[in-house]
CSV table of C-alpha atoms and ligand atoms in Angstrom, one decimal:
chain,number,residue,atom,x,y,z
M,1,MET,CA,170.2,43.1,231.7
M,2,ILE,CA,173.2,45.1,232.6
M,3,ILE,CA,173.0,47.7,235.5
M,4,LEU,CA,175.7,50.3,235.9
M,5,ASP,CA,176.1,52.5,239.0
M,6,ARG,CA,176.3,56.3,238.6
M,7,PRO,CA,177.1,56.5,234.9
M,8,ALA,CA,178.4,59.7,233.3
M,9,LEU,CA,175.8,60.8,230.8
M,10,ALA,CA,177.8,63.3,228.7
M,11,PRO,CA,179.6,60.6,226.6
M,12,LEU,CA,176.2,59.1,225.8
M,13,THR,CA,175.0,62.3,224.1
M,14,THR,CA,176.0,64.1,220.9
M,15,LEU,CA,176.1,67.4,222.7
M,16,ARG,CA,178.5,65.9,225.3
M,17,LEU,CA,176.8,67.6,228.2
M,18,GLY,CA,175.3,66.1,231.4
M,19,GLY,CA,176.2,64.9,234.9
M,20,ARG,CA,175.8,61.5,236.5
M,21,ALA,CA,172.5,59.5,236.8
M,22,LEU,CA,171.7,57.2,239.7
M,23,ALA,CA,172.0,54.2,237.4
M,24,GLU,CA,172.0,53.0,233.8
M,25,ILE,CA,170.0,49.9,232.8
M,26,ARG,CA,170.8,48.3,229.5
M,27,LEU,CA,168.0,46.1,228.1
M,28,GLU,CA,168.7,43.8,225.2
M,29,SER,CA,165.9,41.2,225.2
M,30,THR,CA,162.2,41.1,226.0
M,31,GLU,CA,163.1,38.9,229.0
M,32,ASP,CA,164.9,41.9,230.4
M,33,CYS,CA,161.6,43.8,230.4
M,34,LEU,CA,160.1,41.2,232.7
M,35,ARG,CA,162.8,42.0,235.3
M,36,LEU,CA,162.7,45.8,234.8
M,37,SER,CA,160.1,46.8,237.4
M,38,GLU,CA,161.8,44.9,240.1
M,39,ALA,CA,165.2,46.4,239.1
M,40,LEU,CA,163.8,49.9,239.2
M,41,LYS,CA,162.2,49.4,242.6
M,42,GLY,CA,165.6,48.5,244.0
M,43,ILE,CA,167.2,51.7,242.7
M,44,GLY,CA,164.4,54.2,243.3
M,45,GLY,CA,164.2,57.7,241.7
M,46,ASP,CA,162.7,58.8,238.4
M,47,VAL,CA,163.1,57.1,235.0
M,48,ARG,CA,164.4,58.5,231.7
M,49,VAL,CA,164.7,56.6,228.4
M,50,LEU,CA,167.8,57.2,226.3
M,51,GLY,CA,168.2,56.4,222.7
M,52,GLY,CA,171.2,57.8,220.8
M,53,GLY,CA,171.3,60.9,222.9
M,54,SER,CA,171.2,63.2,219.8
M,55,ASN,CA,168.2,65.3,221.0
M,56,LEU,CA,169.1,65.8,224.6
M,57,LEU,CA,170.3,68.6,226.8
M,58,ILE,CA,171.1,67.0,230.2
M,59,HIS,CA,171.8,69.2,233.3
M,60,ASP,CA,175.2,69.1,235.1
M,61,GLY,CA,175.8,67.5,238.5
M,62,ASP,CA,174.1,64.6,240.2
M,63,LEU,CA,170.8,63.7,238.7
M,64,PRO,CA,168.0,61.9,240.5
M,65,PHE,CA,167.0,59.4,237.8
M,66,THR,CA,167.8,56.1,236.3
M,67,VAL,CA,168.5,55.9,232.6
M,68,LEU,CA,167.0,53.0,230.6
M,69,ARG,CA,168.9,52.1,227.4
M,70,PRO,CA,166.7,49.9,225.2
M,71,LEU,CA,169.2,48.2,222.9
M,72,PHE,CA,166.8,45.8,221.2
M,73,GLY,CA,168.0,45.5,217.6
M,74,ALA,CA,171.2,47.4,218.3
M,75,ALA,CA,174.6,45.9,217.1
M,76,ASP,CA,174.2,44.6,213.6
M,77,ALA,CA,170.7,43.2,213.7
M,78,GLU,CA,168.6,43.5,210.5
M,79,PRO,CA,164.9,44.4,210.4
M,80,VAL,CA,162.6,41.4,210.0
M,81,ILE,CA,160.3,41.5,206.9
M,82,LEU,CA,156.8,40.6,208.2
M,83,GLY,CA,154.9,40.8,204.8
M,84,GLU,CA,153.5,43.1,202.2
M,85,GLU,CA,150.4,45.3,202.0
M,86,LYS,CA,148.7,47.6,199.6
M,87,GLY,CA,149.1,51.3,200.7
M,88,PRO,CA,147.2,54.3,199.3
M,89,ASP,CA,150.1,55.0,196.9
M,90,GLY,CA,151.5,51.6,196.1
M,91,GLU,CA,152.8,48.3,197.5
M,92,CYS,CA,154.4,48.4,200.9
M,93,VAL,CA,156.7,46.0,202.8
M,94,VAL,CA,156.0,45.8,206.5
M,95,ILE,CA,159.1,45.3,208.7
M,96,ARG,CA,159.8,45.0,212.4
M,97,ALA,CA,162.9,46.6,213.9
M,98,GLY,CA,164.2,47.0,217.5
M,99,ALA,CA,164.0,50.5,219.0
M,100,GLY,CA,167.8,50.3,219.7
M,101,MET,CA,168.6,50.1,216.0
M,102,ARG,CA,170.7,53.0,214.8
M,103,VAL,CA,168.8,55.1,212.3
M,104,PRO,CA,171.8,55.3,209.8
M,105,HIS,CA,171.9,51.4,210.0
M,106,LEU,CA,168.2,51.2,209.2
M,107,LEU,CA,168.6,53.7,206.4
M,108,SER,CA,171.3,51.7,204.7
M,109,TRP,CA,169.1,48.6,204.9
M,110,CYS,CA,166.3,50.6,203.2
M,111,VAL,CA,168.7,51.6,200.4
M,112,ARG,CA,169.8,48.0,199.9
M,113,HIS,CA,166.1,46.8,199.7
M,114,ASP,CA,164.9,49.8,197.7
M,115,LEU,CA,162.3,50.7,200.4
M,116,ALA,CA,161.1,54.3,200.6
M,117,GLY,CA,159.8,56.4,203.5
M,118,PHE,CA,162.9,57.4,205.5
M,119,GLU,CA,164.8,59.4,202.9
M,120,GLY,CA,164.4,62.6,204.9
M,121,LEU,CA,166.1,61.1,207.9
M,122,VAL,CA,169.4,60.8,206.2
M,123,GLY,CA,172.1,62.4,208.4
M,124,VAL,CA,169.9,62.1,211.5
M,125,PRO,CA,171.8,60.3,214.2
M,126,GLY,CA,170.1,58.4,217.0
M,127,ARG,CA,168.2,55.2,217.3
M,128,LEU,CA,164.8,54.1,216.0
M,129,GLY,CA,163.1,54.5,219.5
M,130,GLY,CA,164.3,58.1,219.6
M,131,ALA,CA,163.0,58.8,216.1
M,132,VAL,CA,159.6,57.5,217.2
M,133,ALA,CA,159.6,59.5,220.4
M,134,MET,CA,160.5,62.7,218.6
M,135,ASN,CA,158.5,61.9,215.4
M,136,ALA,CA,161.7,62.8,213.8
M,137,GLY,CA,161.7,64.0,210.2
M,138,ALA,CA,163.0,66.3,207.5
M,139,TYR,CA,162.5,67.1,203.9
M,140,GLY,CA,158.8,66.2,203.9
M,141,CYS,CA,159.1,62.9,205.8
M,142,SER,CA,158.4,62.0,209.4
M,143,THR,CA,158.5,58.8,211.4
M,144,ALA,CA,154.9,58.4,212.7
M,145,PRO,CA,153.1,58.0,209.3
M,146,LEU,CA,155.3,55.0,208.6
M,147,MET,CA,154.4,53.2,211.8
M,148,ARG,CA,151.9,50.3,211.8
M,149,ALA,CA,152.4,49.1,215.4
M,150,LEU,CA,154.6,49.6,218.5
M,151,GLU,CA,155.7,47.2,221.2
M,152,VAL,CA,156.0,49.4,224.2
M,153,PHE,CA,156.8,48.9,227.9
M,154,THR,CA,154.9,51.0,230.5
M,155,PRO,CA,155.2,50.6,234.3
M,156,GLU,CA,151.4,50.1,234.4
M,157,LYS,CA,151.1,47.4,231.7
M,158,GLY,CA,154.5,46.0,231.1
M,159,LEU,CA,155.4,45.1,227.5
M,160,HIS,CA,152.4,45.3,225.1
M,161,ARG,CA,151.6,46.0,221.5
M,162,LEU,CA,149.7,49.0,220.2
M,163,GLY,CA,148.2,49.9,216.8
M,164,PRO,CA,148.0,53.5,215.4
M,165,GLU,CA,145.0,54.3,217.6
M,166,GLY,CA,147.3,53.8,220.6
M,167,TRP,CA,149.4,56.9,220.0
M,168,ASN,CA,149.2,60.6,219.2
M,169,ALA,CA,151.7,62.2,216.9
M,170,ALA,CA,152.3,65.7,215.6
M,171,TYR,CA,155.2,67.8,214.5
M,172,ARG,CA,158.1,66.7,216.8
M,173,HIS,CA,155.6,65.2,219.2
M,174,PHE,CA,154.7,61.6,220.1
M,175,SER,CA,152.7,60.4,223.1
M,176,LEU,CA,150.7,57.3,224.0
M,177,ALA,CA,146.9,57.6,224.1
M,178,GLU,CA,146.8,55.6,227.3
M,179,PRO,CA,147.9,57.5,230.5
M,180,CYS,CA,151.2,56.2,231.8
M,181,ALA,CA,154.0,57.4,234.0
M,182,TRP,CA,156.6,56.9,231.2
M,183,HIS,CA,157.0,54.6,228.2
M,184,MET,CA,159.8,52.8,226.5
M,185,SER,CA,159.5,51.7,222.9
M,186,ALA,CA,161.0,48.3,222.3
M,187,PHE,CA,160.0,47.2,218.8
M,188,VAL,CA,158.5,49.1,215.9
M,189,GLU,CA,156.6,47.9,212.9
M,190,LEU,CA,156.9,50.1,209.8
M,191,ALA,CA,155.3,50.1,206.3
M,192,LEU,CA,157.9,51.1,203.7
M,193,LYS,CA,157.0,51.7,200.1
M,194,LYS,CA,158.5,49.6,197.3
M,195,ALA,CA,160.5,52.0,195.2
M,196,ALA,CA,162.3,51.9,191.8
M,197,PRO,CA,165.8,50.4,192.1
M,198,GLY,CA,168.3,53.1,193.0
M,199,SER,CA,165.8,55.8,193.7
M,200,VAL,CA,166.0,55.6,197.5
M,201,ARG,CA,169.8,55.9,197.3
M,202,ALA,CA,169.5,58.9,195.0
M,203,ALA,CA,167.0,60.7,197.2
M,204,MET,CA,169.1,60.1,200.3
M,205,LYS,CA,172.3,61.3,198.5
M,206,GLU,CA,170.5,64.5,197.5
M,207,ASN,CA,169.1,65.1,201.0
M,208,LEU,CA,172.5,64.5,202.7
M,209,LEU,CA,174.2,67.0,200.4
M,210,ARG,CA,171.5,69.5,201.3
M,211,LYS,CA,171.8,68.8,205.0
M,212,LYS,CA,175.6,69.1,205.0
M,213,SER,CA,175.5,72.4,203.1
M,214,GLY,CA,173.3,74.0,205.7
M,215,GLN,CA,173.8,72.3,209.1
M,216,PRO,CA,176.9,71.8,211.3
M,217,VAL,CA,176.6,68.0,211.1
M,218,HIS,CA,180.2,67.4,212.1
M,219,GLU,CA,180.1,69.5,215.4
M,220,HIS,CA,178.9,68.4,218.8
M,221,THR,CA,175.2,69.5,218.7
M,222,ALA,CA,171.8,68.1,219.5
M,223,GLY,CA,170.2,69.1,216.2
M,224,CYS,CA,167.7,72.0,216.2
M,225,VAL,CA,167.3,73.5,219.7
M,226,PHE,CA,163.9,75.1,219.0
M,227,LYS,CA,160.8,73.9,217.0
M,228,ASN,CA,159.8,75.9,214.1
M,229,PRO,CA,156.8,78.1,215.1
M,230,GLU,CA,153.9,77.8,212.7
M,231,GLY,CA,154.7,79.7,209.5
M,232,HIS,CA,158.3,80.6,210.7
M,233,SER,CA,161.8,79.2,210.6
M,234,ALA,CA,163.3,79.2,214.1
M,235,GLY,CA,166.8,79.4,212.6
M,236,ARG,CA,165.8,82.6,210.7
M,237,LEU,CA,164.2,84.2,213.8
M,238,LEU,CA,167.3,83.5,215.8
M,239,ASP,CA,169.6,84.8,213.0
M,240,GLU,CA,167.5,88.0,212.8
M,241,ALA,CA,167.7,88.4,216.6
M,242,GLY,CA,171.5,88.3,216.4
M,243,MET,CA,172.0,84.9,217.9
M,244,LYS,CA,174.2,83.4,215.2
M,245,GLY,CA,177.7,82.8,216.6
M,246,LYS,CA,176.6,84.0,220.1
M,247,ARG,CA,178.8,82.3,222.7
M,248,ARG,CA,179.0,81.6,226.5
M,249,GLY,CA,182.1,79.6,227.5
M,250,ALA,CA,182.3,76.6,225.2
M,251,MET,CA,178.6,76.8,224.1
M,252,LEU,CA,177.6,78.8,221.1
M,253,PHE,CA,174.9,79.1,218.4
M,254,SER,CA,176.4,77.8,215.2
M,255,PRO,CA,177.7,80.5,212.8
M,256,MET,CA,176.4,78.1,210.1
M,257,HIS,CA,172.8,77.6,211.4
M,258,ALA,CA,171.5,79.7,214.3
M,259,ASN,CA,169.2,77.0,215.5
M,260,PHE,CA,172.0,74.6,216.3
M,261,LEU,CA,173.7,74.9,219.7
M,262,VAL,CA,177.3,73.7,219.5
M,263,HIS,CA,179.6,72.5,222.2
M,264,ASP,CA,183.1,73.7,221.2
M,265,MET,CA,185.2,71.0,222.7
M,266,LYS,CA,188.5,72.6,221.6
M,267,CYS,CA,188.1,76.1,223.2
M,268,GLY,CA,190.0,75.3,226.4
M,269,VAL,CA,187.1,75.5,228.9
M,270,PRO,CA,184.6,72.7,229.6
M,271,GLY,CA,181.1,73.2,228.2
M,272,THR,CA,178.3,73.2,230.8
M,273,ALA,CA,174.5,72.8,230.6
M,274,THR,CA,174.3,76.0,232.7
M,275,ASP,CA,176.0,78.0,229.9
M,276,ALA,CA,173.8,76.2,227.3
M,277,LEU,CA,170.6,77.1,229.2
M,278,ALA,CA,171.7,80.7,229.7
M,279,LEU,CA,172.2,81.0,226.0
M,280,ILE,CA,168.8,79.4,225.3
M,281,ASP,CA,167.1,81.9,227.7
M,282,GLU,CA,168.9,84.8,226.0
M,283,ALA,CA,167.8,83.6,222.6
M,284,ARG,CA,164.2,83.2,223.7
M,285,ARG,CA,164.1,86.7,225.1
M,286,ALA,CA,165.8,88.2,222.0
M,287,VAL,CA,163.3,86.5,219.6
M,288,PHE,CA,160.3,87.4,221.8
M,289,ASP,CA,161.4,91.1,222.2
M,290,ARG,CA,161.8,91.4,218.4
M,291,THR,CA,158.7,89.4,217.2
M,292,GLY,CA,156.4,88.5,220.1
M,293,ILE,CA,157.0,84.8,219.3
M,294,THR,CA,157.9,82.4,222.1
M,295,LEU,CA,160.2,79.7,220.9
M,296,GLU,CA,159.4,76.2,222.1
M,297,LEU,CA,162.3,73.8,222.8
M,298,GLU,CA,162.7,70.8,220.4
M,299,VAL,CA,165.6,69.3,222.4
M,300,LYS,CA,164.5,67.4,225.5
M,301,GLU,CA,165.9,68.9,228.7
M,302,TRP,CA,166.7,66.4,231.4
M,303,SER,CA,166.9,68.5,234.6
M,304,SER,CA,167.8,67.6,238.2
M,305,CYS,CA,164.2,68.4,239.4
M,306,PRO,CA,162.0,65.3,239.8
M,307,CYS,CA,159.5,65.9,236.9
G,1,LIG,C1,173.5,66.7,213.5
G,1,LIG,C2,172.1,66.4,213.9
G,1,LIG,C3,171.1,66.5,212.9
G,1,LIG,C4,169.8,66.3,213.3
G,1,LIG,N1,168.8,66.4,212.3
G,1,LIG,C5,167.5,66.2,212.6
G,1,LIG,C6,166.5,66.3,211.6
G,1,LIG,O1,166.8,66.6,210.4
G,1,LIG,N2,165.2,66.0,212.0
G,1,LIG,C7,164.9,65.6,213.3
G,1,LIG,O2,163.7,65.4,213.5
G,1,LIG,N3,165.8,65.5,214.2
G,1,LIG,C8,167.1,65.8,213.9
G,1,LIG,N4,168.1,65.7,214.9
G,1,LIG,C9,167.7,65.5,216.3
G,1,LIG,C10,167.8,64.0,216.7
G,1,LIG,O3,168.8,63.3,216.0
G,1,LIG,C11,166.4,63.3,216.5
G,1,LIG,O4,165.4,63.9,217.3
G,1,LIG,C12,166.5,61.8,216.9
G,1,LIG,O5,165.4,61.1,216.4
G,1,LIG,C13,166.6,61.5,218.4
G,1,LIG,O6,166.9,60.1,218.5
G,1,LIG,P1,167.8,59.6,219.7
G,1,LIG,O7,167.7,58.1,219.6
G,1,LIG,O8,169.1,60.2,219.7
G,1,LIG,O9,166.9,60.1,221.0
G,1,LIG,P2,167.5,60.7,222.4
G,1,LIG,O10,168.1,62.0,222.1
G,1,LIG,O11,168.2,59.7,223.1
G,1,LIG,O12,166.1,61.0,223.1
G,1,LIG,C14,165.2,62.0,222.6
G,1,LIG,C15,163.8,61.8,223.3
G,1,LIG,O13,163.3,60.5,222.9
G,1,LIG,C16,163.0,59.7,224.1
G,1,LIG,N5,163.4,58.3,223.7
G,1,LIG,C17,164.5,57.8,223.1
G,1,LIG,N6,164.4,56.5,222.9
G,1,LIG,C18,163.2,56.1,223.4
G,1,LIG,C19,162.5,54.8,223.4
G,1,LIG,N7,163.0,53.7,223.0
G,1,LIG,N8,161.3,54.8,224.0
G,1,LIG,C20,160.7,56.0,224.5
G,1,LIG,N9,161.3,57.2,224.4
G,1,LIG,C21,162.5,57.2,223.9
G,1,LIG,C22,164.0,60.2,225.1
G,1,LIG,O14,163.5,59.9,226.4
G,1,LIG,C23,163.9,61.7,224.8
G,1,LIG,O15,162.7,62.3,225.4
G,1,LIG,C24,169.4,66.0,214.6
G,1,LIG,C25,170.5,65.8,215.6
G,1,LIG,C26,171.8,66.1,215.2
G,1,LIG,C27,172.8,65.9,216.3
């Protein structure tokens, strides 16, 4: 376990925003989990769990929480194959991977093993634990339906294993069924479908081309700011409300896709969460005034209030 004092959070996020936390705790082994409660007691404050920081909007200034970084399976670890099972539409291979594994690394492993399920997540940055927490997905795929079990740490129960009855998942939503102050996913078991040789690679290639043609994947963003309201595209609603390209300081809604908030690092002024939040407010009001629809945030906001 490594503990860092007052870490800067902006470099740990793809949007490059955020102030300093009380501390950062890096966890690399299950033994680290045994020492976690004591370490947190010594620091005090609230707790936040950080994956790849690709879905976060963190406030500026001094922040009253400790950031946990579960790095199980990070570096170059490979998923472990646990066995095979018969799924409703074919043979599946069940694997176990650390929550710290980078999603692109997991996806290249799936390509090499011709295992299907994650093709929609191509181009999605972040780590497996973040994909679980967001039930991340695109192009008809999402993370939760692939999950068979989760090894999770809660302050109430420590590290324990849950089956599918242990969580609730919906569109960009994931929570544990048991009440807990917070949770940190450590390892994930996934059932991936055996696919024809080359077909996973081909599907990912097609999805990546589609993604690159419509989203500012090379800019500093946190993906989609708002969830799509039932029956609508948030991007289209924002575009129709005139938000495409709208700017405050270094923060703007992408001229390519109105639902992507971009941090323009080359514009000469530093970007701030204050500007980002003001733009988000303006966008919400503009869409509501035009359509009566209240947009809900997809990005997770880490604020300085203890909540
Ligand atoms: C260019 C770009 C494209 C994107 N495209 C998509 C897309 O197509 N589909 C999509 O769904 N998302 C997309 N995203 C958003 C983002 O990449 C996903 O939501 C991703 O799964 C977040 O993972 P992360 O590890 O970065 O999580 P973080 O941003 O670090 O955290 C997000 C949330 O997950 C929680 N969390 C993280 N790790 C854990 C853990 N181990 N245990 C418990 N909670 C945890 C955090 O506390 C936070 O609430 C995109 C983002 C970018 C920048």
